[in-house]
mmCIF file of N, CA, C and O in Angstrom:
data_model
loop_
_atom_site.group_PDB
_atom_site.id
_atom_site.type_symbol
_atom_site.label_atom_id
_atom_site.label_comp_id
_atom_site.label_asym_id
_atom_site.label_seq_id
_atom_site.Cartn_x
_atom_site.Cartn_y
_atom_site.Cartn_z
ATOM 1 N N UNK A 233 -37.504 4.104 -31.630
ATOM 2 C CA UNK A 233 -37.576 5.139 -30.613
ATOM 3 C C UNK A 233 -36.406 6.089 -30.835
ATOM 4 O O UNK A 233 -35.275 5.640 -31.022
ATOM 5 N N UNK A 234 -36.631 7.236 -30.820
ATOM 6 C CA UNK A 234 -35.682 8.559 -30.675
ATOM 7 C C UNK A 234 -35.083 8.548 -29.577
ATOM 8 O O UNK A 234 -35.408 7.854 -28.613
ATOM 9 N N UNK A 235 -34.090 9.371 -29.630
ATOM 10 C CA UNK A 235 -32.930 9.602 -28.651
ATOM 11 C C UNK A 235 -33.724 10.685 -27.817
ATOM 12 O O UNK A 235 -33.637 10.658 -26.589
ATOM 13 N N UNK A 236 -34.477 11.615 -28.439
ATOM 14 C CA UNK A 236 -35.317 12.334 -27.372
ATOM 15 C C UNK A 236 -36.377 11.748 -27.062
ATOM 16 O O UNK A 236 -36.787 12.224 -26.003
ATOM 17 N N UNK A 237 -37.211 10.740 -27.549
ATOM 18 C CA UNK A 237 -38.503 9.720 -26.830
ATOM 19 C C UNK A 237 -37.591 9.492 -25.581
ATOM 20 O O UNK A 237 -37.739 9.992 -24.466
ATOM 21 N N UNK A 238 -36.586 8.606 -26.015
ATOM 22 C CA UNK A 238 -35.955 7.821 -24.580
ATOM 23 C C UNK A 238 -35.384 8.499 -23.779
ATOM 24 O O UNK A 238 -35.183 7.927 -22.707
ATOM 25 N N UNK A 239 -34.865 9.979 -23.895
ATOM 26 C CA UNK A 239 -34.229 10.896 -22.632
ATOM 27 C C UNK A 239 -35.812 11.069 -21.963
ATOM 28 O O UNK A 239 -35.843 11.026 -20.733
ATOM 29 N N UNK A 240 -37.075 11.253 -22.650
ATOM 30 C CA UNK A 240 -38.131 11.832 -22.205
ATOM 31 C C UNK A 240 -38.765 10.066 -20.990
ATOM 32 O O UNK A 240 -39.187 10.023 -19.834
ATOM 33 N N UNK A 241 -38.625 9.431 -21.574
ATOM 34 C CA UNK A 241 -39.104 8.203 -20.974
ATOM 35 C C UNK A 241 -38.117 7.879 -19.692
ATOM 36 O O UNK A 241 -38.640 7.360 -18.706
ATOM 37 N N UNK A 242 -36.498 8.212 -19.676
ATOM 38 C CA UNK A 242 -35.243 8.121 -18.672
ATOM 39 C C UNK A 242 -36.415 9.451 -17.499
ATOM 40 O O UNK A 242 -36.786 9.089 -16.382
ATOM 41 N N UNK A 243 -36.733 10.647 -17.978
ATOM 42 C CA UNK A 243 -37.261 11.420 -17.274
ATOM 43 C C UNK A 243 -38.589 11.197 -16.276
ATOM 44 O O UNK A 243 -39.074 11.646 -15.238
ATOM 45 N N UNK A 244 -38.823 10.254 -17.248
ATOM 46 C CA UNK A 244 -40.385 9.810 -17.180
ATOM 47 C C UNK A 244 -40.278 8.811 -15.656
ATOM 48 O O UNK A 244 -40.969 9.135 -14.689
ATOM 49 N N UNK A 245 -39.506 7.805 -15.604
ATOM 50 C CA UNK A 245 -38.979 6.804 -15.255
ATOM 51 C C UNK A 245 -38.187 7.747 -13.811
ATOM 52 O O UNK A 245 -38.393 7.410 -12.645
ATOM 53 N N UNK A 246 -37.520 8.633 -14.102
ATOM 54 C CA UNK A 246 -37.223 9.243 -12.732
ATOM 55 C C UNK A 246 -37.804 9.398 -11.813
ATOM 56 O O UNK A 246 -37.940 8.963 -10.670
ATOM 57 N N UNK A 247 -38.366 10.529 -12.857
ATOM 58 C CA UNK A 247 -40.014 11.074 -11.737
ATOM 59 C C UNK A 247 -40.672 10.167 -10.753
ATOM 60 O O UNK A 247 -40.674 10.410 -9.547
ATOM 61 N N UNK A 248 -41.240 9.099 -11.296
ATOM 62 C CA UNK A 248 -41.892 8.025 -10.516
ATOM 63 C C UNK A 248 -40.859 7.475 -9.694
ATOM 64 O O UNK A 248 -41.454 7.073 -8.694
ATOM 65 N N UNK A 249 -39.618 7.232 -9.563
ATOM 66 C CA UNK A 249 -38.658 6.619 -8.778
ATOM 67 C C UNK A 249 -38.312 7.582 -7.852
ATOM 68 O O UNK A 249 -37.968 7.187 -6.738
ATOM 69 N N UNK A 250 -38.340 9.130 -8.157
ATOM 70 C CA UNK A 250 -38.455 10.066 -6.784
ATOM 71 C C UNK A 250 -39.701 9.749 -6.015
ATOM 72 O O UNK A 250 -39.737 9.424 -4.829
ATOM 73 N N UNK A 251 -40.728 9.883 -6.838
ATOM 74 C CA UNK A 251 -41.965 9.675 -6.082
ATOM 75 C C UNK A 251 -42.117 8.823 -4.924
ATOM 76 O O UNK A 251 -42.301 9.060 -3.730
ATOM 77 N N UNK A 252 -41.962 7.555 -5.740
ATOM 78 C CA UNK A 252 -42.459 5.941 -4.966
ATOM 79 C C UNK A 252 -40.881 6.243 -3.698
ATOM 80 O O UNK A 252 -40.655 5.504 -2.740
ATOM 81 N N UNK A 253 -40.100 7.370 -4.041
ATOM 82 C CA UNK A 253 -38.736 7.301 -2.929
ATOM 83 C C UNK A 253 -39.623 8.047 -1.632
ATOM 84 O O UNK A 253 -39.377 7.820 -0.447
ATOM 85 N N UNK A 254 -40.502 8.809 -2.030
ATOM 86 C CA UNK A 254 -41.132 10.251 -1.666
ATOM 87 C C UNK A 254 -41.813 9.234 -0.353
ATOM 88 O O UNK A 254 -41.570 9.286 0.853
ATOM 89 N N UNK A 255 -42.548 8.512 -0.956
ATOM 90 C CA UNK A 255 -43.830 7.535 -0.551
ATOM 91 C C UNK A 255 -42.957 6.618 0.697
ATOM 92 O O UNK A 255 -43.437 6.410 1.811
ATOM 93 N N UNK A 256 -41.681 6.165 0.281
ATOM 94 C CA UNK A 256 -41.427 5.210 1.433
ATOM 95 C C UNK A 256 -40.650 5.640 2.766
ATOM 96 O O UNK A 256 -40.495 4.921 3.753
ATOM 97 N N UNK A 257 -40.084 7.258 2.563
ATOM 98 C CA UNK A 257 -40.076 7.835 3.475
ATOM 99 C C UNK A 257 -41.387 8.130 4.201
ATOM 100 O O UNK A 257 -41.381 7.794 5.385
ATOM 101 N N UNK A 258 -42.733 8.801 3.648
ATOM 102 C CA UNK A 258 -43.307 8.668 4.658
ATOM 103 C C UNK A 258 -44.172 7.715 5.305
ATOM 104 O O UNK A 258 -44.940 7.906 6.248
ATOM 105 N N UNK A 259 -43.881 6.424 4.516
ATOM 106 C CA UNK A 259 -44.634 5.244 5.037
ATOM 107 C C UNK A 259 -43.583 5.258 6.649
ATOM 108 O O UNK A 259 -44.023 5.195 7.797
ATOM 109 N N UNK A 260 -42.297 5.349 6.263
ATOM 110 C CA UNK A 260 -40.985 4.932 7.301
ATOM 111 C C UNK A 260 -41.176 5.952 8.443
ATOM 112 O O UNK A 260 -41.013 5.479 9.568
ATOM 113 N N UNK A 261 -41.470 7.180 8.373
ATOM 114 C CA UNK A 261 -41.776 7.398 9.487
ATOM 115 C C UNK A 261 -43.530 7.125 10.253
ATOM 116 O O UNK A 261 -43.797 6.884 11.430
ATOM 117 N N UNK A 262 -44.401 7.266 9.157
ATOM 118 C CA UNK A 262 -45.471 6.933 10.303
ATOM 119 C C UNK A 262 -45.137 4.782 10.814
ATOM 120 O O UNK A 262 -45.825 4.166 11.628
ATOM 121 N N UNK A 263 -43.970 4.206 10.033
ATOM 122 C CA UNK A 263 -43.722 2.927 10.827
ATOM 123 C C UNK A 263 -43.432 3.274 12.054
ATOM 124 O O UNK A 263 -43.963 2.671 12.987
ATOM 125 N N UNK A 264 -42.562 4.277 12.268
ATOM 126 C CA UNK A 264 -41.452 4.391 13.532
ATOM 127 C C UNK A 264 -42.567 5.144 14.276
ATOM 128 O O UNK A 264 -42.655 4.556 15.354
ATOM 129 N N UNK A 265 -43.711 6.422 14.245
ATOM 130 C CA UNK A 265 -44.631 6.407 15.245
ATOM 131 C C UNK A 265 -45.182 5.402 15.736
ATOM 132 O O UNK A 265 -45.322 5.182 16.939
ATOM 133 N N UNK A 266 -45.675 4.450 14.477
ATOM 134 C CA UNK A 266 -46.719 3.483 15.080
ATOM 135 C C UNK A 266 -46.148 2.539 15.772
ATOM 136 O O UNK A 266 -46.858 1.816 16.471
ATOM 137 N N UNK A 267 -44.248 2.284 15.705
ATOM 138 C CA UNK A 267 -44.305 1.380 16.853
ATOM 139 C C UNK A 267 -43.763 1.834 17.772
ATOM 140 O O UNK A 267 -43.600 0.995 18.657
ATOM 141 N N UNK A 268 -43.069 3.630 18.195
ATOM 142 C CA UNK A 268 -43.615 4.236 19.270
ATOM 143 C C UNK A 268 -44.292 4.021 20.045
ATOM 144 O O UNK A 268 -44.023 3.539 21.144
ATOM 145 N N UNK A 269 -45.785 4.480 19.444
ATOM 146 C CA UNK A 269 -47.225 3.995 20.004
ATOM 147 C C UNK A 269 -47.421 2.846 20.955
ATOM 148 O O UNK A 269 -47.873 2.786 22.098
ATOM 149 N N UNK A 270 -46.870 1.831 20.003
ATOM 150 C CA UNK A 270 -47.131 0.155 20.745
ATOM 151 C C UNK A 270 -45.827 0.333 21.524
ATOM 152 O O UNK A 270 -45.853 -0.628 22.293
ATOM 153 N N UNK A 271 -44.951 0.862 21.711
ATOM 154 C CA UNK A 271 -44.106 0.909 22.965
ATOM 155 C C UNK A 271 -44.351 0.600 23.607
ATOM 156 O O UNK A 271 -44.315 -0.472 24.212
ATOM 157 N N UNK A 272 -45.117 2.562 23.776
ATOM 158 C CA UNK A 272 -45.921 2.870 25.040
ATOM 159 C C UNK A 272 -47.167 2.463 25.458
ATOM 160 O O UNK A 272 -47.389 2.712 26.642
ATOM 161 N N UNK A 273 -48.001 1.943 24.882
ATOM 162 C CA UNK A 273 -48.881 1.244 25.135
ATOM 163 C C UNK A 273 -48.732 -0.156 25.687
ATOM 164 O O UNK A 273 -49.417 -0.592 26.612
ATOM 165 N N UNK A 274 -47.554 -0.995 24.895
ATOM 166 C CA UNK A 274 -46.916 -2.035 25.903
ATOM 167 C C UNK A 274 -46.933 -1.872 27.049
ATOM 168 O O UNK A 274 -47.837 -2.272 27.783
ATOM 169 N N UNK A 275 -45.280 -0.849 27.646
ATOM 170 C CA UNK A 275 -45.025 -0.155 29.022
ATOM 171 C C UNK A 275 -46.915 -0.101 29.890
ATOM 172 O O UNK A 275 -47.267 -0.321 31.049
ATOM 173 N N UNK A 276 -47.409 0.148 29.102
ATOM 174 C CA UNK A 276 -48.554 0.978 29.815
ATOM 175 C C UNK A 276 -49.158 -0.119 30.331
ATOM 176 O O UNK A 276 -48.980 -0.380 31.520
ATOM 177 N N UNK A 277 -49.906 -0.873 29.586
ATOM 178 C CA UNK A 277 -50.554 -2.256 29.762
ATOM 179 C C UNK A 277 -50.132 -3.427 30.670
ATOM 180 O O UNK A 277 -50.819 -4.013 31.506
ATOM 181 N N UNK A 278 -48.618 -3.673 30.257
ATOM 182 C CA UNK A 278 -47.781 -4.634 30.281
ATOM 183 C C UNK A 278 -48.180 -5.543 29.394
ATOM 184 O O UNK A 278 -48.062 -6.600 30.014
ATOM 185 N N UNK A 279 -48.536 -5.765 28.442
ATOM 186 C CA UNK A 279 -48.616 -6.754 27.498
ATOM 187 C C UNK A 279 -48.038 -6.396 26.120
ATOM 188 O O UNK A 279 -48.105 -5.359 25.460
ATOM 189 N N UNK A 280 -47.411 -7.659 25.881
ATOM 190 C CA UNK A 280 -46.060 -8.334 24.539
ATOM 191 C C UNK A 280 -47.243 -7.245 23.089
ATOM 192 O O UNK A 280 -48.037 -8.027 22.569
ATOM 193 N N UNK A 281 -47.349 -6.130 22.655
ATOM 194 C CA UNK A 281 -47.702 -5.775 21.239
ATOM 195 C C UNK A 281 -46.449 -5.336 20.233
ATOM 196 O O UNK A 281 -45.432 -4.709 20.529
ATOM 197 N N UNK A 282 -46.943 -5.981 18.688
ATOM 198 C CA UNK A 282 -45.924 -6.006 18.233
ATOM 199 C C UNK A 282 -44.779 -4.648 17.723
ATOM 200 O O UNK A 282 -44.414 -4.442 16.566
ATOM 201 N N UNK A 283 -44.419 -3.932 18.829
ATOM 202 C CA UNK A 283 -44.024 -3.022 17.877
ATOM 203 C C UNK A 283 -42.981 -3.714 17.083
ATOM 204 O O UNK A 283 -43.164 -3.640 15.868
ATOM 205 N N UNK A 284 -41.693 -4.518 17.557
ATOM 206 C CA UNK A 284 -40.685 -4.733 16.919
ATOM 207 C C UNK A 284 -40.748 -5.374 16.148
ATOM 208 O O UNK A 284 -39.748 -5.849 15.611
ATOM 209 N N UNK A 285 -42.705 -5.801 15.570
ATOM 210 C CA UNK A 285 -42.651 -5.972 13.770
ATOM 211 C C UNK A 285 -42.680 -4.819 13.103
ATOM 212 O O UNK A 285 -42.220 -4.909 11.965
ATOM 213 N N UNK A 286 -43.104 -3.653 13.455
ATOM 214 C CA UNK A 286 -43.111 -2.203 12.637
ATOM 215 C C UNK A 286 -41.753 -2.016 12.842
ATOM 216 O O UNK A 286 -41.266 -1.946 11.713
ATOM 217 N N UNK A 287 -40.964 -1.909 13.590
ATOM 218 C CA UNK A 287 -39.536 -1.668 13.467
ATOM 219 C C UNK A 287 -38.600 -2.135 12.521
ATOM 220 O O UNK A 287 -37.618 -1.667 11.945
ATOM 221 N N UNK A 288 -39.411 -3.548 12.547
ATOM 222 C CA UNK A 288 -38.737 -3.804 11.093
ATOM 223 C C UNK A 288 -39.036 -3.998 10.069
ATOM 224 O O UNK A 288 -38.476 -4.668 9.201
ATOM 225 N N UNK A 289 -39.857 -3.494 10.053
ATOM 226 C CA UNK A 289 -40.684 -3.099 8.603
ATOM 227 C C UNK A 289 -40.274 -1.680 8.413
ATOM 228 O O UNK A 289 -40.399 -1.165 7.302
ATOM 229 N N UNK A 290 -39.750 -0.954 9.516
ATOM 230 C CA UNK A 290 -39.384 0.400 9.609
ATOM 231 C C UNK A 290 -38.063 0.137 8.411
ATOM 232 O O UNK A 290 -38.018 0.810 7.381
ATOM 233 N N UNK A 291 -37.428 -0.524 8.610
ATOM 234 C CA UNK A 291 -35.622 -1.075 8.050
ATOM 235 C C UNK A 291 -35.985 -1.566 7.040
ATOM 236 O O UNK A 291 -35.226 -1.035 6.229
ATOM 237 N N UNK A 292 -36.702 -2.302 6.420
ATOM 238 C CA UNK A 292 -37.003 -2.843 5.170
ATOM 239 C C UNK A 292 -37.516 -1.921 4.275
ATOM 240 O O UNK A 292 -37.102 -1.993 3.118
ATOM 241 N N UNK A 293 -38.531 -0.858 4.629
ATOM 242 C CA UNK A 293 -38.629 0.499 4.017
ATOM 243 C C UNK A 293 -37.540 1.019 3.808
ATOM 244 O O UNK A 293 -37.265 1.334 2.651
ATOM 245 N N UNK A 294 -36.689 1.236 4.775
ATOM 246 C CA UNK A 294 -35.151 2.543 4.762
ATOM 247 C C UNK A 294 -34.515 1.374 3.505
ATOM 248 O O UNK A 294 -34.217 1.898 2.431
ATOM 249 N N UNK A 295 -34.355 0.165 3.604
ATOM 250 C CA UNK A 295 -33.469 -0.172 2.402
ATOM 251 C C UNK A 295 -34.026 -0.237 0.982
ATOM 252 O O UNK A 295 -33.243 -0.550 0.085
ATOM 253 N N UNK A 296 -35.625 0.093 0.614
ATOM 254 C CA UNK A 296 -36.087 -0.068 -0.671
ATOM 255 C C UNK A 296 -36.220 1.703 -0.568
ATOM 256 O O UNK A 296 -36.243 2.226 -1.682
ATOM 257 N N UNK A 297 -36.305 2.631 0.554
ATOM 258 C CA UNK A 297 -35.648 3.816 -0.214
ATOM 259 C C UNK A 297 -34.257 4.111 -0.706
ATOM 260 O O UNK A 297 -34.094 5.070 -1.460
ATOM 261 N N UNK A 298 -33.353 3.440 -0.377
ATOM 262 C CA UNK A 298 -32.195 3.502 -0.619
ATOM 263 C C UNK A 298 -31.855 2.954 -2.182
ATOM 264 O O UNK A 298 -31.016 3.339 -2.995
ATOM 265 N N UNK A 299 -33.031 1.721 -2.256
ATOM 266 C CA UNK A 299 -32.478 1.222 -3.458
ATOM 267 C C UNK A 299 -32.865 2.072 -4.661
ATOM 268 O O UNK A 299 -32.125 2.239 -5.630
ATOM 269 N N UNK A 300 -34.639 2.835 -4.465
ATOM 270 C CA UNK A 300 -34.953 3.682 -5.262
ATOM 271 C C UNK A 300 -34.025 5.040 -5.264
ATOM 272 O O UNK A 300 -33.950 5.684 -6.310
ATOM 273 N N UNK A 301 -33.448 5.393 -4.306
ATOM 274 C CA UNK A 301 -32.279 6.273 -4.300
ATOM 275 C C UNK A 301 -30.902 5.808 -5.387
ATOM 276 O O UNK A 301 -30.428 6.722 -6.061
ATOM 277 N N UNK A 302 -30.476 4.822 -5.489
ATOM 278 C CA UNK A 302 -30.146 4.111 -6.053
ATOM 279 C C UNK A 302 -30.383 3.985 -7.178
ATOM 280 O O UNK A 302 -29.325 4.340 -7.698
ATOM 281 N N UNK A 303 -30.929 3.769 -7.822
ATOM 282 C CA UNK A 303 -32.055 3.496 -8.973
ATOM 283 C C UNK A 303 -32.082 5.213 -9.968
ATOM 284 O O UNK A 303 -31.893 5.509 -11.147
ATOM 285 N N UNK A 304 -32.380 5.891 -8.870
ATOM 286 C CA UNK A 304 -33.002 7.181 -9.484
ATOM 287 C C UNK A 304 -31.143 7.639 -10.020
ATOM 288 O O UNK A 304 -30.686 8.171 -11.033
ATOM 289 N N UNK A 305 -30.763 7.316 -9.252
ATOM 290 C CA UNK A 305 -29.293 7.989 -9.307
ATOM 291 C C UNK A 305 -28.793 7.243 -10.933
ATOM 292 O O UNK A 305 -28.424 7.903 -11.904
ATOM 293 N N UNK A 306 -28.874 6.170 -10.893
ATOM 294 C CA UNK A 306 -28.318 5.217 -12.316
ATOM 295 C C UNK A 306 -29.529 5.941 -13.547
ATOM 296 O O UNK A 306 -29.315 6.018 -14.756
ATOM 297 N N UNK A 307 -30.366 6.249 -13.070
ATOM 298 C CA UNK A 307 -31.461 6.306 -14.899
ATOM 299 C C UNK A 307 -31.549 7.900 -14.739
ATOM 300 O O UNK A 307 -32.387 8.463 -15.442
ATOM 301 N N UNK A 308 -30.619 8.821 -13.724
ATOM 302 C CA UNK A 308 -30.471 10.038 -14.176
ATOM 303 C C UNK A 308 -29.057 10.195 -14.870
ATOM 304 O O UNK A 308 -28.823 11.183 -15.565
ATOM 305 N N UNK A 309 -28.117 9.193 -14.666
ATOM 306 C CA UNK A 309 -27.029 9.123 -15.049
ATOM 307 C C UNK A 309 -27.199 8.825 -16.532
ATOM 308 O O UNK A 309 -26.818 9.458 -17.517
ATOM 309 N N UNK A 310 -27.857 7.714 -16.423
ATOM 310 C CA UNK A 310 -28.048 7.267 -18.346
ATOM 311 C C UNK A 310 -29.026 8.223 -18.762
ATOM 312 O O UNK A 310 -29.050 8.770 -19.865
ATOM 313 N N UNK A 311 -29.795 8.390 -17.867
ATOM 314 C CA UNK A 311 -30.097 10.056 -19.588
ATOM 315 C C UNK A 311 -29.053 11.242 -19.690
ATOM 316 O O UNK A 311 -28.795 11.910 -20.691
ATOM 317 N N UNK A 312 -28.557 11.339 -18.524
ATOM 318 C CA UNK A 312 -27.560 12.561 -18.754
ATOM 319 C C UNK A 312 -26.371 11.790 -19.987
ATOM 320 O O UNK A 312 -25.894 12.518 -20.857
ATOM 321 N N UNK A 313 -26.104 10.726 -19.944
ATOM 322 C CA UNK A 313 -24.849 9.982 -21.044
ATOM 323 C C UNK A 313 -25.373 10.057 -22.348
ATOM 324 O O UNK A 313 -24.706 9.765 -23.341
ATOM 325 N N UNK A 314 -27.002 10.588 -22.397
ATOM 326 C CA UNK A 314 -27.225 9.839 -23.613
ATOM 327 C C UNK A 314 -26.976 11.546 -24.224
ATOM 328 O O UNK A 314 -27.027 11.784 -25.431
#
């Protein structure tokens, strides 16, 4: 492999790690509507629905965007070194 295959593949490899970053922001906010939703629909009803499993599924999203934040940041670094 060439030094320009592998800057092109470091590029390649970005792209999709912005993307899938792209993707878990907006999974993370329609989490935080949907357990909005079951809030108020709790309040409303009075009955136990789960929002505070979407809530934290809300947080487990925010930390695998962070890591792809993360991620994107290290394999833009190593193509820029190369």
């Amino acid at each position: 492999m060439s030094l320009g295959e592998l800057r092109a593949a470091l590029d390649g490899i970005g792209g999709l790690t912005a993307e899938a970053r792209a993707h878990t922001l907006v999974a993370a906010e329609r989490l935080s509507e949907a357990a909005r939703i079951l809030e108020e629909l709790t309040a409303r009803a009075g009955t136990d629905l789960p929002a505070e499993h979407l809530s934290r599924a809300r947080e487990e999203v925010d930390d695998v965007a962070v890591a792809l934040c993360e991620a994107g940041e290290l394999i833009g670094g190593l193509g820029a070194g190369l």
